[in-house]
Amino acid sequence: TEAKKSELEEDVEKMSTKINQAAAKSAQLKEEIAELESQLSALAKQQAEMDKVRAETRADFEVAKADLELGLSGVRKALQVLRDYYAADSAALIQQPAKPEMHDKATGAGTSIIGILEVCESDFATNLAKEEQEESDAQEEYEKLSQENALSKTAMTQDVKYKTQESVSLDKTVAEVSSDRETTQTELNAVLEYYAKIKDRCIAK
């Protein structure tokens, strides 16, 4: 019975160690899972904010682009009309009946107006190109960050899944080994009781 007693005590000790290790590992995993879930929540908020800002800047761009295209179109039409008016050559006039001379074409003033409109056209075109470049850069940056966020989310979600599975498995091990330890402890208690009785008998004799 001395051997049996030692064997049972050793088994109980081994099981206790296994239970403590599994419980500690499971607790650590649960902390890591909570941290990952917190990071996932923060990532979702960040992505939602990015989506909102991107939608707003895209809408602003569409308005600015429409305004600039309208302005550019208007200036180009005005330039075309003025250039046609001041460039009309005498050959075109000969084919038509002579019009009564109401006024003279003020070519000097016309050139100045055309010059001013050309500057306006250039400004509109430059601003439109700048807006389009900024929009393109913003969209590219948004897509890049969204892709990074999606990869992070996938990795963290998988991490949570595996850590949860491992934690559940460890908790199951703790429960099973605890049950085994209880059975072994009951057996050990019976052996100890028996051992004590025998010892008492031996001492009594």
mmCIF file of C-alpha atoms in Angstrom:
data_model
loop_
_atom_site.group_PDB
_atom_site.id
_atom_site.type_symbol
_atom_site.label_atom_id
_atom_site.label_comp_id
_atom_site.label_asym_id
_atom_site.label_seq_id
_atom_site.Cartn_x
_atom_site.Cartn_y
_atom_site.Cartn_z
ATOM 1 C CA THR A 1 0.000 0.000 0.000
ATOM 2 C CA GLU A 2 2.987 2.353 0.435
ATOM 3 C CA ALA A 3 3.665 2.029 -3.297
ATOM 4 C CA LYS A 4 -0.005 2.578 -4.119
ATOM 5 C CA LYS A 5 -0.095 5.647 -1.846
ATOM 6 C CA SER A 6 3.024 7.135 -3.521
ATOM 7 C CA GLU A 7 1.651 6.400 -6.982
ATOM 8 C CA LEU A 8 -1.679 8.088 -6.250
ATOM 9 C CA GLU A 9 -0.001 11.121 -4.641
ATOM 10 C CA GLU A 10 2.251 11.476 -7.688
ATOM 11 C CA ASP A 11 -0.769 11.194 -10.028
ATOM 12 C CA VAL A 12 -2.682 13.890 -8.084
ATOM 13 C CA GLU A 13 0.377 16.180 -8.188
ATOM 14 C CA LYS A 14 0.870 15.648 -11.952
ATOM 15 C CA MET A 15 -2.814 16.343 -12.601
ATOM 16 C CA SER A 16 -2.740 19.476 -10.442
ATOM 17 C CA THR A 17 0.267 20.763 -12.420
ATOM 18 C CA LYS A 18 -1.466 19.988 -15.727
ATOM 19 C CA ILE A 19 -4.649 21.753 -14.561
ATOM 20 C CA ASN A 20 -2.732 24.844 -13.398
ATOM 21 C CA GLN A 21 -0.744 25.082 -16.641
ATOM 22 C CA ALA A 22 -3.833 24.649 -18.836
ATOM 23 C CA ALA A 23 -5.847 27.162 -16.778
ATOM 24 C CA ALA A 24 -3.016 29.728 -16.918
ATOM 25 C CA LYS A 25 -2.598 29.276 -20.694
ATOM 26 C CA SER A 26 -6.369 29.534 -21.218
ATOM 27 C CA ALA A 27 -6.522 32.744 -19.147
ATOM 28 C CA GLN A 28 -3.647 34.213 -21.173
ATOM 29 C CA LEU A 29 -5.398 33.311 -24.439
ATOM 30 C CA LYS A 30 -8.635 34.947 -23.224
ATOM 31 C CA GLU A 31 -6.714 38.176 -22.497
ATOM 32 C CA GLU A 32 -5.162 38.051 -25.989
ATOM 33 C CA ILE A 33 -8.610 37.438 -27.537
ATOM 34 C CA ALA A 34 -10.070 40.435 -25.656
ATOM 35 C CA GLU A 35 -7.171 42.617 -26.893
ATOM 36 C CA LEU A 36 -7.647 41.417 -30.490
ATOM 37 C CA GLU A 37 -11.399 42.062 -30.327
ATOM 38 C CA SER A 38 -10.694 45.575 -29.033
ATOM 39 C CA GLN A 39 -8.282 46.141 -31.953
ATOM 40 C CA LEU A 40 -10.864 44.793 -34.424
ATOM 41 C CA SER A 41 -13.468 47.189 -33.038
ATOM 42 C CA ALA A 42 -11.044 50.135 -33.360
ATOM 43 C CA LEU A 43 -10.189 49.051 -36.914
ATOM 44 C CA ALA A 44 -13.878 48.901 -37.882
ATOM 45 C CA LYS A 45 -14.405 52.426 -36.492
ATOM 46 C CA GLN A 46 -11.335 53.711 -38.356
ATOM 47 C CA GLN A 47 -12.548 52.159 -41.636
ATOM 48 C CA ALA A 48 -16.055 53.587 -41.171
ATOM 49 C CA GLU A 49 -14.572 57.068 -40.592
ATOM 50 C CA MET A 50 -12.358 56.668 -43.682
ATOM 51 C CA ASP A 51 -15.391 55.597 -45.764
ATOM 52 C CA LYS A 52 -17.333 58.654 -44.556
ATOM 53 C CA VAL A 53 -14.494 61.113 -45.276
ATOM 54 C CA ARG A 54 -13.843 59.521 -48.689
ATOM 55 C CA ALA A 55 -17.535 59.824 -49.647
ATOM 56 C CA GLU A 56 -17.579 63.483 -48.543
ATOM 57 C CA THR A 57 -14.390 64.429 -50.402
ATOM 58 C CA ARG A 58 -15.611 62.548 -53.487
ATOM 59 C CA ALA A 59 -18.900 64.496 -53.412
ATOM 60 C CA ASP A 60 -16.985 67.798 -52.985
ATOM 61 C CA PHE A 61 -14.779 66.861 -55.927
ATOM 62 C CA GLU A 62 -17.792 66.075 -58.147
ATOM 63 C CA VAL A 63 -19.288 69.517 -57.384
ATOM 64 C CA ALA A 64 -15.976 71.343 -57.950
ATOM 65 C CA LYS A 65 -15.333 69.377 -61.158
ATOM 66 C CA ALA A 66 -18.799 70.182 -62.545
ATOM 67 C CA ASP A 67 -18.302 73.897 -61.732
ATOM 68 C CA LEU A 68 -14.850 74.007 -63.312
ATOM 69 C CA GLU A 69 -15.968 72.092 -66.425
ATOM 70 C CA LEU A 70 -18.927 74.432 -66.805
ATOM 71 C CA GLY A 71 -16.667 77.481 -66.432
ATOM 72 C CA LEU A 72 -14.113 76.068 -68.850
ATOM 73 C CA SER A 73 -16.810 75.232 -71.394
ATOM 74 C CA GLY A 74 -18.297 78.767 -71.116
ATOM 75 C CA VAL A 75 -14.904 80.477 -71.529
ATOM 76 C CA ARG A 76 -14.039 78.278 -74.537
ATOM 77 C CA LYS A 77 -17.363 79.109 -76.212
ATOM 78 C CA ALA A 78 -16.832 82.834 -75.579
ATOM 79 C CA LEU A 79 -13.297 82.604 -76.994
ATOM 80 C CA GLN A 80 -14.564 80.780 -80.082
ATOM 81 C CA VAL A 81 -17.225 83.423 -80.697
ATOM 82 C CA LEU A 82 -14.749 86.305 -80.249
ATOM 83 C CA ARG A 83 -12.038 84.662 -82.383
ATOM 84 C CA ASP A 84 -14.562 83.975 -85.155
ATOM 85 C CA TYR A 85 -15.823 87.549 -84.918
ATOM 86 C CA TYR A 86 -12.377 89.195 -85.071
ATOM 87 C CA ALA A 87 -10.920 86.709 -87.554
ATOM 88 C CA ALA A 88 -13.658 87.088 -90.172
ATOM 89 C CA ASP A 89 -11.696 87.936 -93.314
ATOM 90 C CA SER A 90 -12.725 90.185 -96.115
ATOM 91 C CA ALA A 91 -13.244 87.235 -98.493
ATOM 92 C CA ALA A 92 -16.146 86.054 -96.340
ATOM 93 C CA LEU A 93 -17.578 89.568 -96.329
ATOM 94 C CA ILE A 94 -17.329 89.960 -100.125
ATOM 95 C CA GLN A 95 -19.697 87.037 -100.680
ATOM 96 C CA GLN A 96 -22.360 88.772 -98.635
ATOM 97 C CA PRO A 97 -24.136 91.961 -99.555
ATOM 98 C CA ALA A 98 -22.478 94.939 -97.969
ATOM 99 C CA LYS A 99 -23.852 95.601 -94.527
ATOM 100 C CA PRO A 100 -24.387 99.131 -93.388
ATOM 101 C CA GLU A 101 -21.388 100.166 -91.304
ATOM 102 C CA MET A 102 -22.805 100.562 -87.805
ATOM 103 C CA HIS A 103 -19.495 100.283 -85.982
ATOM 104 C CA ASP A 104 -15.900 99.348 -86.468
ATOM 105 C CA LYS A 105 -14.374 96.256 -84.914
ATOM 106 C CA ALA A 106 -12.190 97.436 -82.068
ATOM 107 C CA THR A 107 -9.480 94.837 -82.629
ATOM 108 C CA GLY A 108 -7.247 96.219 -79.868
ATOM 109 C CA ALA A 109 -9.968 95.843 -77.234
ATOM 110 C CA GLY A 110 -10.928 92.472 -78.735
ATOM 111 C CA THR A 111 -7.357 91.206 -78.382
ATOM 112 C CA SER A 112 -7.310 92.329 -74.729
ATOM 113 C CA ILE A 113 -10.592 90.551 -73.978
ATOM 114 C CA ILE A 114 -9.383 87.401 -75.760
ATOM 115 C CA GLY A 115 -6.138 87.616 -73.753
ATOM 116 C CA ILE A 116 -8.051 87.876 -70.467
ATOM 117 C CA LEU A 117 -10.329 84.973 -71.432
ATOM 118 C CA GLU A 118 -7.312 82.839 -72.399
ATOM 119 C CA VAL A 119 -5.858 83.435 -68.917
ATOM 120 C CA CYS A 120 -9.225 82.427 -67.426
ATOM 121 C CA GLU A 121 -9.292 79.311 -69.629
ATOM 122 C CA SER A 122 -5.786 78.390 -68.494
ATOM 123 C CA ASP A 123 -6.733 78.915 -64.812
ATOM 124 C CA PHE A 124 -9.877 76.784 -65.147
ATOM 125 C CA ALA A 125 -7.939 74.020 -66.937
ATOM 126 C CA THR A 126 -5.110 74.125 -64.350
ATOM 127 C CA ASN A 127 -7.553 74.040 -61.420
ATOM 128 C CA LEU A 128 -9.518 71.184 -62.999
ATOM 129 C CA ALA A 129 -6.331 69.163 -63.559
ATOM 130 C CA LYS A 130 -5.253 69.878 -59.953
ATOM 131 C CA GLU A 131 -8.649 68.803 -58.550
ATOM 132 C CA GLU A 132 -8.571 65.610 -60.635
ATOM 133 C CA GLN A 133 -5.021 64.801 -59.476
ATOM 134 C CA GLU A 134 -5.915 65.405 -55.821
ATOM 135 C CA GLU A 135 -9.010 63.197 -56.171
ATOM 136 C CA SER A 136 -6.973 60.471 -57.859
ATOM 137 C CA ASP A 137 -4.318 60.611 -55.095
ATOM 138 C CA ALA A 138 -6.980 60.579 -52.348
ATOM 139 C CA GLN A 139 -8.740 57.583 -53.937
ATOM 140 C CA GLU A 140 -5.436 55.718 -54.321
ATOM 141 C CA GLU A 141 -4.481 56.373 -50.672
ATOM 142 C CA TYR A 142 -7.976 55.331 -49.504
ATOM 143 C CA GLU A 143 -7.822 52.072 -51.478
ATOM 144 C CA LYS A 144 -4.313 51.326 -50.156
ATOM 145 C CA LEU A 145 -5.343 51.890 -46.505
ATOM 146 C CA SER A 146 -8.614 49.983 -46.972
ATOM 147 C CA GLN A 147 -6.647 47.029 -48.384
ATOM 148 C CA GLU A 148 -4.248 47.133 -45.403
ATOM 149 C CA ASN A 149 -7.208 47.294 -43.002
ATOM 150 C CA ALA A 150 -8.897 44.351 -44.732
ATOM 151 C CA LEU A 151 -5.714 42.252 -44.429
ATOM 152 C CA SER A 152 -5.301 43.212 -40.750
ATOM 153 C CA LYS A 153 -8.946 42.371 -40.082
ATOM 154 C CA THR A 154 -8.622 38.952 -41.747
ATOM 155 C CA ALA A 155 -5.437 38.146 -39.801
ATOM 156 C CA MET A 156 -6.898 39.271 -36.464
ATOM 157 C CA THR A 157 -10.215 37.467 -37.060
ATOM 158 C CA GLN A 158 -8.329 34.224 -37.803
ATOM 159 C CA ASP A 159 -6.178 34.795 -34.711
ATOM 160 C CA VAL A 160 -9.306 35.221 -32.551
ATOM 161 C CA LYS A 161 -10.808 32.056 -34.058
ATOM 162 C CA TYR A 162 -7.730 29.896 -33.385
ATOM 163 C CA LYS A 163 -7.090 31.314 -29.904
ATOM 164 C CA THR A 164 -10.766 30.769 -28.998
ATOM 165 C CA GLN A 165 -10.593 27.149 -30.189
ATOM 166 C CA GLU A 166 -7.386 26.600 -28.197
ATOM 167 C CA SER A 167 -8.873 28.243 -25.083
ATOM 168 C CA VAL A 168 -12.040 26.111 -25.310
ATOM 169 C CA SER A 169 -9.882 22.992 -25.729
ATOM 170 C CA LEU A 170 -7.780 23.938 -22.669
ATOM 171 C CA ASP A 171 -10.911 24.597 -20.581
ATOM 172 C CA LYS A 172 -12.171 21.137 -21.602
ATOM 173 C CA THR A 173 -8.825 19.622 -20.569
ATOM 174 C CA VAL A 174 -9.035 21.429 -17.190
ATOM 175 C CA ALA A 175 -12.562 20.027 -16.644
ATOM 176 C CA GLU A 176 -11.586 16.472 -17.658
ATOM 177 C CA VAL A 177 -8.350 16.394 -15.648
ATOM 178 C CA SER A 178 -10.108 17.964 -12.642
ATOM 179 C CA SER A 179 -12.668 15.155 -12.776
ATOM 180 C CA ASP A 180 -9.870 12.547 -13.025
ATOM 181 C CA ARG A 181 -8.028 14.194 -10.149
ATOM 182 C CA GLU A 182 -11.178 14.098 -8.008
ATOM 183 C CA THR A 183 -11.535 10.366 -8.666
ATOM 184 C CA THR A 184 -7.847 9.776 -7.924
ATOM 185 C CA GLN A 185 -8.041 11.948 -4.781
ATOM 186 C CA THR A 186 -11.039 9.918 -3.556
ATOM 187 C CA GLU A 187 -9.049 6.744 -4.137
ATOM 188 C CA LEU A 188 -6.014 8.259 -2.358
ATOM 189 C CA ASN A 189 -8.175 9.309 0.595
ATOM 190 C CA ALA A 190 -9.444 5.727 0.918
ATOM 191 C CA VAL A 191 -5.870 4.387 0.765
ATOM 192 C CA LEU A 192 -4.712 6.940 3.363
ATOM 193 C CA GLU A 193 -7.602 5.992 5.656
ATOM 194 C CA TYR A 194 -6.792 2.306 5.271
ATOM 195 C CA TYR A 195 -3.077 3.036 5.715
ATOM 196 C CA ALA A 196 -3.793 4.989 8.927
ATOM 197 C CA LYS A 197 -5.855 2.094 10.326
ATOM 198 C CA ILE A 198 -3.117 -0.443 9.573
ATOM 199 C CA LYS A 199 -0.505 1.866 11.065
ATOM 200 C CA ASP A 200 -2.603 2.254 14.238
ATOM 201 C CA ARG A 201 -2.945 -1.546 14.494
ATOM 202 C CA CYS A 202 0.782 -2.011 14.029
ATOM 203 C CA ILE A 203 1.592 0.611 16.691
ATOM 204 C CA ALA A 204 -1.077 -0.861 19.042
ATOM 205 C CA LYS A 205 0.635 -4.248 18.831
#
